[in-house]
Coordinates of C-alpha atoms and ligand atoms in Angstrom, one line a residue:
M1 CA 0.0 0.0 0.0
T2 CA 1.3 3.5 -0.8
D3 CA 1.3 6.0 2.1
W4 CA -2.3 7.1 1.5
L5 CA -4.3 5.6 4.3
P6 CA -7.5 3.7 3.6
V7 CA -10.5 4.9 5.6
R8 CA -13.8 3.2 5.8
T9 CA -16.6 5.8 5.9
A10 CA -19.9 5.6 7.8
D11 CA -21.9 4.5 4.8
G12 CA -19.5 1.5 4.2
S13 CA -17.6 3.0 1.3
W14 CA -13.9 3.5 1.3
T15 CA -11.8 6.6 0.8
L16 CA -8.2 7.6 1.4
A17 CA -6.5 10.0 3.8
H18 CA -3.6 12.1 2.6
P19 CA -0.2 10.7 3.6
L20 CA 1.0 14.0 5.1
H21 CA -1.9 16.2 6.3
G22 CA -4.3 13.3 6.8
E23 CA -7.4 15.0 5.3
T24 CA -9.7 12.4 3.7
C25 CA -10.7 12.5 0.1
H26 CA -14.4 12.3 1.1
S27 CA -16.6 12.9 4.1
T28 CA -16.1 10.3 6.7
A29 CA -19.9 10.3 7.0
G30 CA -20.0 8.5 3.6
A31 CA -17.8 8.7 0.5
W32 CA -20.3 7.3 -1.9
Q33 CA -23.1 9.3 -0.4
Q34 CA -21.0 12.5 -0.8
A35 CA -20.1 11.6 -4.4
L36 CA -23.7 11.2 -5.3
E37 CA -25.4 13.8 -3.2
R38 CA -22.8 16.6 -3.1
Y39 CA -21.6 16.3 -6.7
A40 CA -23.5 14.1 -9.3
R41 CA -27.1 14.9 -8.3
P42 CA -26.9 18.7 -7.6
C43 CA -25.2 19.2 -11.0
R44 CA -28.4 17.7 -12.5
L45 CA -26.6 15.4 -14.9
R46 CA -29.5 12.9 -15.1
E47 CA -32.1 15.7 -15.6
R48 CA -30.0 17.1 -18.5
A49 CA -29.6 13.6 -20.0
L50 CA -33.3 12.8 -19.7
S51 CA -34.1 16.2 -21.3
G52 CA -32.2 15.0 -24.4
A53 CA -28.5 15.8 -23.9
R54 CA -26.5 13.1 -25.7
E55 CA -23.1 14.2 -24.3
L56 CA -22.3 16.0 -21.1
R57 CA -19.0 17.5 -20.3
L58 CA -17.6 17.4 -16.8
L59 CA -14.7 19.3 -15.3
D60 CA -13.5 17.2 -12.3
I61 CA -11.1 19.0 -10.1
G62 CA -9.2 16.5 -8.0
T63 CA -9.5 13.0 -9.5
G64 CA -8.6 11.3 -6.2
L65 CA -10.1 7.8 -6.2
G66 CA -12.4 8.6 -9.1
L67 CA -15.5 8.1 -7.0
N68 CA -17.1 11.3 -8.0
L69 CA -16.6 10.3 -11.6
A70 CA -18.3 6.9 -10.8
A71 CA -21.2 8.8 -9.3
A72 CA -21.6 10.9 -12.4
L73 CA -21.7 7.7 -14.5
S74 CA -24.3 6.2 -12.2
E75 CA -26.5 9.2 -12.7
L76 CA -26.3 8.8 -16.5
D77 CA -27.1 5.1 -16.3
G78 CA -29.6 4.0 -18.9
T79 CA -29.9 7.5 -20.5
G80 CA -27.6 6.8 -23.4
C81 CA -25.8 10.0 -22.6
T82 CA -22.0 10.0 -22.9
L83 CA -19.9 11.5 -20.1
I84 CA -16.9 13.5 -21.4
A85 CA -14.7 14.2 -18.4
E86 CA -11.6 16.2 -18.0
S87 CA -10.1 15.4 -14.6
F88 CA -7.1 17.0 -13.0
E89 CA -5.0 15.3 -10.4
A90 CA -1.7 16.6 -8.9
D91 CA -0.6 13.4 -7.2
A92 CA -0.5 10.2 -9.3
S93 CA 0.1 8.2 -6.1
V94 CA -3.6 8.6 -5.1
L95 CA -4.6 6.6 -8.2
A96 CA -2.1 3.8 -7.3
A97 CA -3.4 3.8 -3.7
M98 CA -7.0 3.5 -5.1
R99 CA -6.1 0.5 -7.1
E100 CA -4.3 -1.2 -4.2
L101 CA -7.4 -0.5 -2.1
V102 CA -9.7 -2.0 -4.7
A103 CA -7.5 -5.0 -5.0
R104 CA -7.6 -5.5 -1.2
E105 CA -11.3 -4.8 -0.6
G106 CA -12.8 -5.9 -4.0
S107 CA -14.3 -2.4 -4.5
L108 CA -14.6 1.0 -2.9
D109 CA -18.3 0.2 -2.4
P110 CA -20.4 -2.6 -4.0
R111 CA -23.0 0.0 -4.9
A112 CA -20.4 2.0 -6.8
E113 CA -18.5 -0.8 -8.4
A114 CA -20.3 -1.1 -11.7
W115 CA -19.4 2.5 -12.5
H116 CA -16.1 2.7 -10.7
A117 CA -14.9 -0.4 -12.7
R118 CA -15.6 1.6 -15.8
V119 CA -13.6 4.6 -14.5
R120 CA -10.7 2.2 -13.8
A121 CA -11.0 0.7 -17.2
A122 CA -11.0 4.1 -18.8
L123 CA -7.9 5.0 -16.8
D124 CA -6.3 1.9 -18.4
G125 CA -7.3 3.2 -21.9
A126 CA -10.3 0.9 -22.5
D127 CA -12.9 2.1 -25.0
D128 CA -16.3 2.9 -23.4
P129 CA -19.0 4.5 -25.6
G130 CA -20.5 6.0 -22.5
L131 CA -17.3 7.5 -21.0
R132 CA -14.6 9.6 -22.5
L133 CA -12.2 10.3 -19.6
R134 CA -9.0 12.2 -19.7
V135 CA -7.0 12.5 -16.5
R136 CA -4.4 15.2 -16.6
L137 CA -1.7 14.7 -14.1
G138 CA -0.4 18.0 -12.7
D139 CA -1.5 21.1 -10.9
A140 CA -5.0 22.0 -11.9
R141 CA -3.9 25.6 -12.4
A142 CA -1.5 24.5 -15.1
C143 CA -3.8 21.9 -16.6
L144 CA -6.8 24.1 -17.1
P145 CA -5.2 26.3 -19.8
N146 CA -4.3 23.2 -21.7
L147 CA -7.9 22.5 -22.6
A148 CA -8.9 23.6 -26.1
P149 CA -9.7 27.3 -25.9
D150 CA -13.4 26.7 -26.8
W151 CA -13.9 23.7 -24.4
R152 CA -16.8 24.4 -22.1
C153 CA -18.4 22.1 -19.5
D154 CA -21.9 21.3 -18.3
A155 CA -20.8 20.6 -14.7
V156 CA -17.9 21.3 -12.4
F157 CA -17.0 19.0 -9.4
L158 CA -14.8 21.4 -7.4
D159 CA -13.3 18.9 -4.9
P160 CA -9.7 19.8 -3.8
F161 CA -8.7 19.4 -0.2
S162 CA -9.8 22.2 2.2
P163 CA -8.9 25.8 1.6
R164 CA -6.4 25.4 4.5
R165 CA -4.6 22.5 2.6
D166 CA -5.1 23.3 -1.1
A167 CA -5.4 27.1 -0.9
A168 CA -4.3 27.7 -4.5
L169 CA -7.4 25.9 -5.9
W170 CA -9.8 28.2 -4.0
E171 CA -8.2 31.5 -5.0
P172 CA -10.3 34.0 -7.0
G173 CA -7.9 33.8 -10.0
F174 CA -8.3 30.1 -10.4
L175 CA -12.0 30.1 -9.7
A176 CA -12.4 32.8 -12.4
C177 CA -10.6 30.5 -14.9
V178 CA -12.9 27.6 -13.9
A179 CA -16.0 29.8 -14.4
A180 CA -14.8 30.8 -17.8
R181 CA -14.9 27.2 -18.8
M182 CA -18.6 26.8 -17.8
A183 CA -21.3 26.7 -20.4
A184 CA -24.3 28.9 -19.8
E185 CA -26.4 26.1 -18.3
A186 CA -23.5 24.5 -16.2
W187 CA -23.6 23.9 -12.5
L188 CA -20.7 23.9 -10.2
S189 CA -20.8 22.1 -6.9
T190 CA -18.4 22.0 -4.0
Y191 CA -18.6 21.0 -0.3
T192 CA -17.2 24.3 1.1
V193 CA -19.4 27.1 2.4
S194 CA -16.4 29.4 2.9
R195 CA -17.4 33.0 2.4
P196 CA -14.2 34.0 0.6
V197 CA -14.8 31.1 -1.9
R198 CA -18.4 32.2 -2.4
R199 CA -17.4 35.8 -2.9
A200 CA -14.8 34.6 -5.5
L201 CA -17.4 32.6 -7.4
Q202 CA -19.6 35.7 -7.4
A203 CA -16.8 37.9 -8.6
A204 CA -16.4 35.4 -11.5
G205 CA -20.0 36.2 -12.5
L206 CA -21.7 33.2 -10.9
A207 CA -24.8 33.2 -8.8
V208 CA -24.3 31.3 -5.6
H209 CA -26.8 28.9 -4.0
E210 CA -26.9 26.8 -0.9
G211 CA -25.9 23.2 -1.7
P212 CA -27.8 20.3 0.0
A213 CA -27.2 18.9 3.4
V214 CA -25.1 15.8 3.0
G215 CA -23.8 13.6 5.7
R216 CA -22.7 15.8 8.6
K217 CA -22.6 19.0 6.5
R218 CA -25.6 21.2 6.7
A219 CA -24.8 22.7 3.3
G220 CA -22.4 23.1 0.5
T221 CA -22.2 25.6 -2.4
L222 CA -23.7 25.5 -5.8
A223 CA -23.0 28.1 -8.5
R224 CA -24.1 28.9 -12.0
F225 CA -24.6 31.8 -14.4
E226 CA -28.0 33.5 -14.1
G227 CA -29.6 36.3 -16.0
Ligands
SAM301 C1 -10.7 15.6 -1.9 S1 -9.7 14.7 -2.9 C2 -10.7 14.4 -4.4 C3 -11.5 13.2 -4.3 C4 -12.1 12.8 -5.7 N1 -12.9 13.9 -6.2 C5 -12.8 11.5 -5.7 O1 -13.9 11.4 -6.2 O2 -12.3 10.5 -5.3 C6 -8.6 16.1 -3.5 C7 -7.7 15.6 -4.6 O3 -7.2 16.8 -5.2 C8 -5.8 16.6 -5.5 N2 -5.1 17.9 -5.6 C9 -4.6 18.6 -4.6 N3 -4.1 19.7 -5.0 C10 -4.2 19.7 -6.4 C11 -3.8 20.6 -7.4 N4 -3.2 21.8 -7.2 N5 -4.1 20.2 -8.7 C12 -4.8 19.1 -9.0 N6 -5.2 18.2 -8.0 C13 -4.9 18.5 -6.7 C14 -5.3 15.7 -4.4 O4 -4.1 15.0 -4.7 C15 -6.5 14.8 -4.1 O5 -6.4 13.6 -4.9

């Protein structure tokens, strides 16, 4: 096992804790619950697919174990809509740790496995008509400008470690670059309710809404363009 520490969360799903600062990649109240209820559902992927979208583009900031990606796929299940995901990850060792954890436990969660297996296969380069995944290894601030200039997404999963640990990814300059990649109808979701983060999202032209209560968190933050 690499130095990332496996943590079993309260809904039975596994996540990893960072080798140095110890923050977990998901809420200890439930990793799979958080992936679904904090990210995939509030970004309305299924609703968009059922309204006729044949492709949805996702900007996934902090690939981690790929559990949020699996949740996005689960929301699109049976819709015929393809997920086109650009995912940024600074530390390749988290992906190695995820694979070791899956090898040890059989899955991160049996409920997620059908979709997480597809994420792992896509990471291995397998063809999947329902998933086009590109993981860019590096600092998200450096990866973002490497997307095609006209690339726009339908959803953003903003999931770095906390503003205390990953301060750079919560800075107004970076959030403005993220907002600039959002299509008019896109939703951004994140777990933080930090006022400076919300102000930065507003400064980038987004309207901020309260995200749902998930696990032990009474709210998160949703943002989109309005008007
Ligand atoms: C909270 S975890 C993400 C969990 C992930 N979304 C999932 O579904 O498993 C945060 C991730 O962001 C990554 N990260 C931290 N700083 C980063 C940066 N500057 N650029 C890209 N990724 C970064 C960390 O290595 C970690 O894997």
